[in-house]
Amino acid sequence: MMNDNENTNHKICRKCLIAAQAEAVDLAAEMDRFLAMLKPEDMAGDDLFSKRISICKDCSYLLGATCNACGCYVEFRANVKHSNCPKKKW
Ligand code: SF4
């Protein structure tokens, strides 16, 4: 009897994993979950967060909600008080 790993006739679509993940992951909910793990004293305040995000919005490294320089979600990075931009823009 063959298990899944031995089934060499099984073809995998190159986009199936990403498509399945995009459907399964609600990014806003994921962000809320990440932010809930931060202590209040470790969070950037509203002014600092807004200043950082406005810089990210004009940055050529921004790809969707992700920083293409480091791979993180910029909203999460900008919410962490002692975080910084990998390109030293903030
Ligand atoms: S964190 Fe820095 S490099 Fe990344 S998108 Fe924001 S400004 Fe650009």
mmCIF file of N, CA, C and O in Angstrom, residues 36-79:
data_model
loop_
_atom_site.group_PDB
_atom_site.id
_atom_site.type_symbol
_atom_site.label_atom_id
_atom_site.label_comp_id
_atom_site.label_asym_id
_atom_site.label_seq_id
_atom_site.Cartn_x
_atom_site.Cartn_y
_atom_site.Cartn_z
ATOM 1 N N ALA A 36 -2.043 41.914 19.905
ATOM 2 C CA ALA A 36 -2.514 41.543 21.240
ATOM 3 C C ALA A 36 -1.394 40.938 22.087
ATOM 4 O O ALA A 36 -1.475 40.925 23.316
ATOM 5 N N MET A 37 -0.337 40.461 21.438
ATOM 6 C CA MET A 37 0.791 39.880 22.166
ATOM 7 C C MET A 37 1.734 40.944 22.707
ATOM 8 O O MET A 37 2.576 40.669 23.553
ATOM 9 N N LEU A 38 1.608 42.185 22.196
ATOM 10 C CA LEU A 38 2.499 43.252 22.657
ATOM 11 C C LEU A 38 2.018 43.824 23.984
ATOM 12 O O LEU A 38 0.827 44.002 24.203
ATOM 13 N N LYS A 39 2.970 44.134 24.868
ATOM 14 C CA LYS A 39 2.624 44.836 26.097
ATOM 15 C C LYS A 39 2.336 46.290 25.729
ATOM 16 O O LYS A 39 2.972 46.842 24.822
ATOM 17 N N PRO A 40 1.418 46.943 26.428
ATOM 18 C CA PRO A 40 1.098 48.341 26.103
ATOM 19 C C PRO A 40 2.337 49.243 26.089
ATOM 20 O O PRO A 40 2.449 50.120 25.233
ATOM 21 N N GLU A 41 3.276 49.003 27.012
ATOM 22 C CA GLU A 41 4.478 49.841 27.065
ATOM 23 C C GLU A 41 5.428 49.585 25.890
ATOM 24 O O GLU A 41 6.364 50.356 25.669
ATOM 25 N N ASP A 42 5.210 48.508 25.146
ATOM 26 C CA ASP A 42 6.058 48.207 23.990
ATOM 27 C C ASP A 42 5.458 48.688 22.674
ATOM 28 O O ASP A 42 6.041 48.514 21.607
ATOM 29 N N MET A 43 4.278 49.290 22.764
ATOM 30 C CA MET A 43 3.620 49.765 21.549
ATOM 31 C C MET A 43 3.956 51.224 21.262
ATOM 32 O O MET A 43 4.050 52.038 22.180
ATOM 33 N N ALA A 44 4.129 51.527 19.981
ATOM 34 C CA ALA A 44 4.290 52.919 19.576
ATOM 35 C C ALA A 44 2.939 53.602 19.763
ATOM 36 O O ALA A 44 1.901 52.978 19.594
ATOM 37 N N GLY A 45 2.945 54.835 20.113
ATOM 38 C CA GLY A 45 1.688 55.566 20.229
ATOM 39 C C GLY A 45 1.112 55.859 18.852
ATOM 40 O O GLY A 45 1.748 55.610 17.827
ATOM 41 N N ASP A 46 -0.104 56.400 18.844
ATOM 42 C CA ASP A 46 -0.781 56.687 17.582
ATOM 43 C C ASP A 46 0.018 57.633 16.685
ATOM 44 O O ASP A 46 0.098 57.428 15.474
ATOM 45 N N ASP A 47 0.601 58.678 17.278
ATOM 46 C CA ASP A 47 1.346 59.654 16.464
ATOM 47 C C ASP A 47 2.566 59.018 15.804
ATOM 48 O O ASP A 47 2.818 59.228 14.607
ATOM 49 N N LEU A 48 3.323 58.266 16.582
ATOM 50 C CA LEU A 48 4.525 57.626 16.038
ATOM 51 C C LEU A 48 4.143 56.590 14.982
ATOM 52 O O LEU A 48 4.761 56.522 13.903
ATOM 53 N N PHE A 49 3.107 55.817 15.262
ATOM 54 C CA PHE A 49 2.638 54.824 14.287
ATOM 55 C C PHE A 49 2.238 55.504 12.980
ATOM 56 O O PHE A 49 2.659 55.081 11.897
ATOM 57 N N SER A 50 1.444 56.564 13.065
ATOM 58 C CA SER A 50 0.979 57.259 11.853
ATOM 59 C C SER A 50 2.135 57.844 11.061
ATOM 60 O O SER A 50 2.154 57.778 9.818
ATOM 61 N N LYS A 51 3.113 58.407 11.778
ATOM 62 C CA LYS A 51 4.287 58.980 11.104
ATOM 63 C C LYS A 51 5.053 57.886 10.343
ATOM 64 O O LYS A 51 5.434 58.076 9.188
ATOM 65 N N ARG A 52 5.251 56.761 10.988
ATOM 66 C CA ARG A 52 5.972 55.664 10.350
ATOM 67 C C ARG A 52 5.226 55.135 9.128
ATOM 68 O O ARG A 52 5.818 54.917 8.070
ATOM 69 N N ILE A 53 3.924 54.912 9.291
ATOM 70 C CA ILE A 53 3.142 54.348 8.188
ATOM 71 C C ILE A 53 3.091 55.300 6.999
ATOM 72 O O ILE A 53 3.127 54.868 5.846
ATOM 73 N N SER A 54 3.055 56.594 7.266
ATOM 74 C CA SER A 54 3.027 57.545 6.148
ATOM 75 C C SER A 54 4.331 57.464 5.355
ATOM 76 O O SER A 54 4.334 57.640 4.131
ATOM 77 N N ILE A 55 5.431 57.195 6.031
ATOM 78 C CA ILE A 55 6.716 57.014 5.334
ATOM 79 C C ILE A 55 6.677 55.716 4.525
ATOM 80 O O ILE A 55 7.097 55.681 3.361
ATOM 81 N N CYS A 56 6.163 54.661 5.123
ATOM 82 C CA CYS A 56 6.071 53.371 4.418
ATOM 83 C C CYS A 56 5.209 53.487 3.162
ATOM 84 O O CYS A 56 5.534 52.897 2.127
ATOM 85 N N LYS A 57 4.123 54.235 3.262
ATOM 86 C CA LYS A 57 3.210 54.347 2.113
ATOM 87 C C LYS A 57 3.896 54.966 0.899
ATOM 88 O O LYS A 57 3.500 54.715 -0.238
ATOM 89 N N ASP A 58 4.915 55.787 1.125
ATOM 90 C CA ASP A 58 5.636 56.410 0.012
ATOM 91 C C ASP A 58 6.919 55.671 -0.343
ATOM 92 O O ASP A 58 7.701 56.150 -1.169
ATOM 93 N N CYS A 59 7.123 54.538 0.263
ATOM 94 C CA CYS A 59 8.390 53.824 0.089
ATOM 95 C C CYS A 59 8.297 52.802 -1.046
ATOM 96 O O CYS A 59 7.310 52.078 -1.161
ATOM 97 N N SER A 60 9.328 52.737 -1.837
ATOM 98 C CA SER A 60 9.348 51.794 -2.966
ATOM 99 C C SER A 60 9.461 50.340 -2.508
ATOM 100 O O SER A 60 9.223 49.429 -3.303
ATOM 101 N N TYR A 61 9.811 50.117 -1.264
ATOM 102 C CA TYR A 61 9.911 48.740 -0.749
ATOM 103 C C TYR A 61 8.560 48.191 -0.296
ATOM 104 O O TYR A 61 8.451 47.005 -0.032
ATOM 105 N N LEU A 62 7.553 49.044 -0.195
ATOM 106 C CA LEU A 62 6.250 48.564 0.254
ATOM 107 C C LEU A 62 5.588 47.739 -0.840
ATOM 108 O O LEU A 62 5.449 48.185 -1.978
ATOM 109 N N LEU A 63 5.197 46.521 -0.495
ATOM 110 C CA LEU A 63 4.534 45.619 -1.427
ATOM 111 C C LEU A 63 3.281 45.113 -0.722
ATOM 112 O O LEU A 63 3.353 44.230 0.129
ATOM 113 N N GLY A 64 2.144 45.699 -1.057
ATOM 114 C CA GLY A 64 0.916 45.373 -0.331
ATOM 115 C C GLY A 64 1.058 45.861 1.098
ATOM 116 O O GLY A 64 1.281 47.044 1.336
ATOM 117 N N ALA A 65 0.959 44.962 2.035
ATOM 118 C CA ALA A 65 1.118 45.305 3.453
ATOM 119 C C ALA A 65 2.492 44.902 3.973
ATOM 120 O O ALA A 65 2.769 45.012 5.159
ATOM 121 N N THR A 66 3.358 44.464 3.051
ATOM 122 C CA THR A 66 4.642 43.888 3.444
ATOM 123 C C THR A 66 5.802 44.781 3.032
ATOM 124 O O THR A 66 5.785 45.387 1.962
ATOM 125 N N CYS A 67 6.804 44.827 3.878
ATOM 126 C CA CYS A 67 8.048 45.514 3.536
ATOM 127 C C CYS A 67 8.913 44.530 2.755
ATOM 128 O O CYS A 67 9.269 43.475 3.266
ATOM 129 N N ASN A 68 9.242 44.905 1.542
ATOM 130 C CA ASN A 68 10.034 44.016 0.696
ATOM 131 C C ASN A 68 11.507 44.006 1.093
ATOM 132 O O ASN A 68 12.272 43.186 0.609
ATOM 133 N N ALA A 69 11.903 44.893 1.973
ATOM 134 C CA ALA A 69 13.295 44.912 2.439
ATOM 135 C C ALA A 69 13.532 43.891 3.547
ATOM 136 O O ALA A 69 14.621 43.349 3.675
ATOM 137 N N CYS A 70 12.507 43.641 4.355
ATOM 138 C CA CYS A 70 12.694 42.707 5.476
ATOM 139 C C CYS A 70 11.659 41.587 5.502
ATOM 140 O O CYS A 70 11.846 40.599 6.203
ATOM 141 N N GLY A 71 10.570 41.738 4.779
ATOM 142 C CA GLY A 71 9.553 40.690 4.721
ATOM 143 C C GLY A 71 8.494 40.765 5.798
ATOM 144 O O GLY A 71 7.629 39.903 5.864
ATOM 145 N N CYS A 72 8.554 41.792 6.631
ATOM 146 C CA CYS A 72 7.565 41.862 7.714
ATOM 147 C C CYS A 72 6.342 42.667 7.270
ATOM 148 O O CYS A 72 6.369 43.366 6.268
ATOM 149 N N TYR A 73 5.270 42.540 8.042
ATOM 150 C CA TYR A 73 4.108 43.399 7.826
ATOM 151 C C TYR A 73 4.436 44.760 8.434
ATOM 152 O O TYR A 73 4.735 44.872 9.628
ATOM 153 N N VAL A 74 4.363 45.813 7.630
ATOM 154 C CA VAL A 74 4.796 47.121 8.107
ATOM 155 C C VAL A 74 3.933 47.630 9.268
ATOM 156 O O VAL A 74 4.434 48.328 10.149
ATOM 157 N N GLU A 75 2.658 47.271 9.285
ATOM 158 C CA GLU A 75 1.810 47.746 10.379
ATOM 159 C C GLU A 75 2.251 47.149 11.717
ATOM 160 O O GLU A 75 2.139 47.801 12.751
ATOM 161 N N PHE A 76 2.716 45.933 11.663
ATOM 162 C CA PHE A 76 3.219 45.339 12.904
ATOM 163 C C PHE A 76 4.527 46.019 13.313
ATOM 164 O O PHE A 76 4.689 46.451 14.451
ATOM 165 N N ARG A 77 5.454 46.137 12.376
ATOM 166 C CA ARG A 77 6.747 46.763 12.687
ATOM 167 C C ARG A 77 6.539 48.184 13.205
ATOM 168 O O ARG A 77 7.166 48.593 14.182
ATOM 169 N N ALA A 78 5.654 48.936 12.556
ATOM 170 C CA ALA A 78 5.432 50.331 12.943
ATOM 171 C C ALA A 78 4.738 50.448 14.295
ATOM 172 O O ALA A 78 4.824 51.481 14.958
ATOM 173 N N ASN A 79 4.066 49.403 14.729
ATOM 174 C CA ASN A 79 3.389 49.429 16.028
ATOM 175 C C ASN A 79 4.310 49.119 17.200
ATOM 176 O O ASN A 79 3.942 49.342 18.348
#
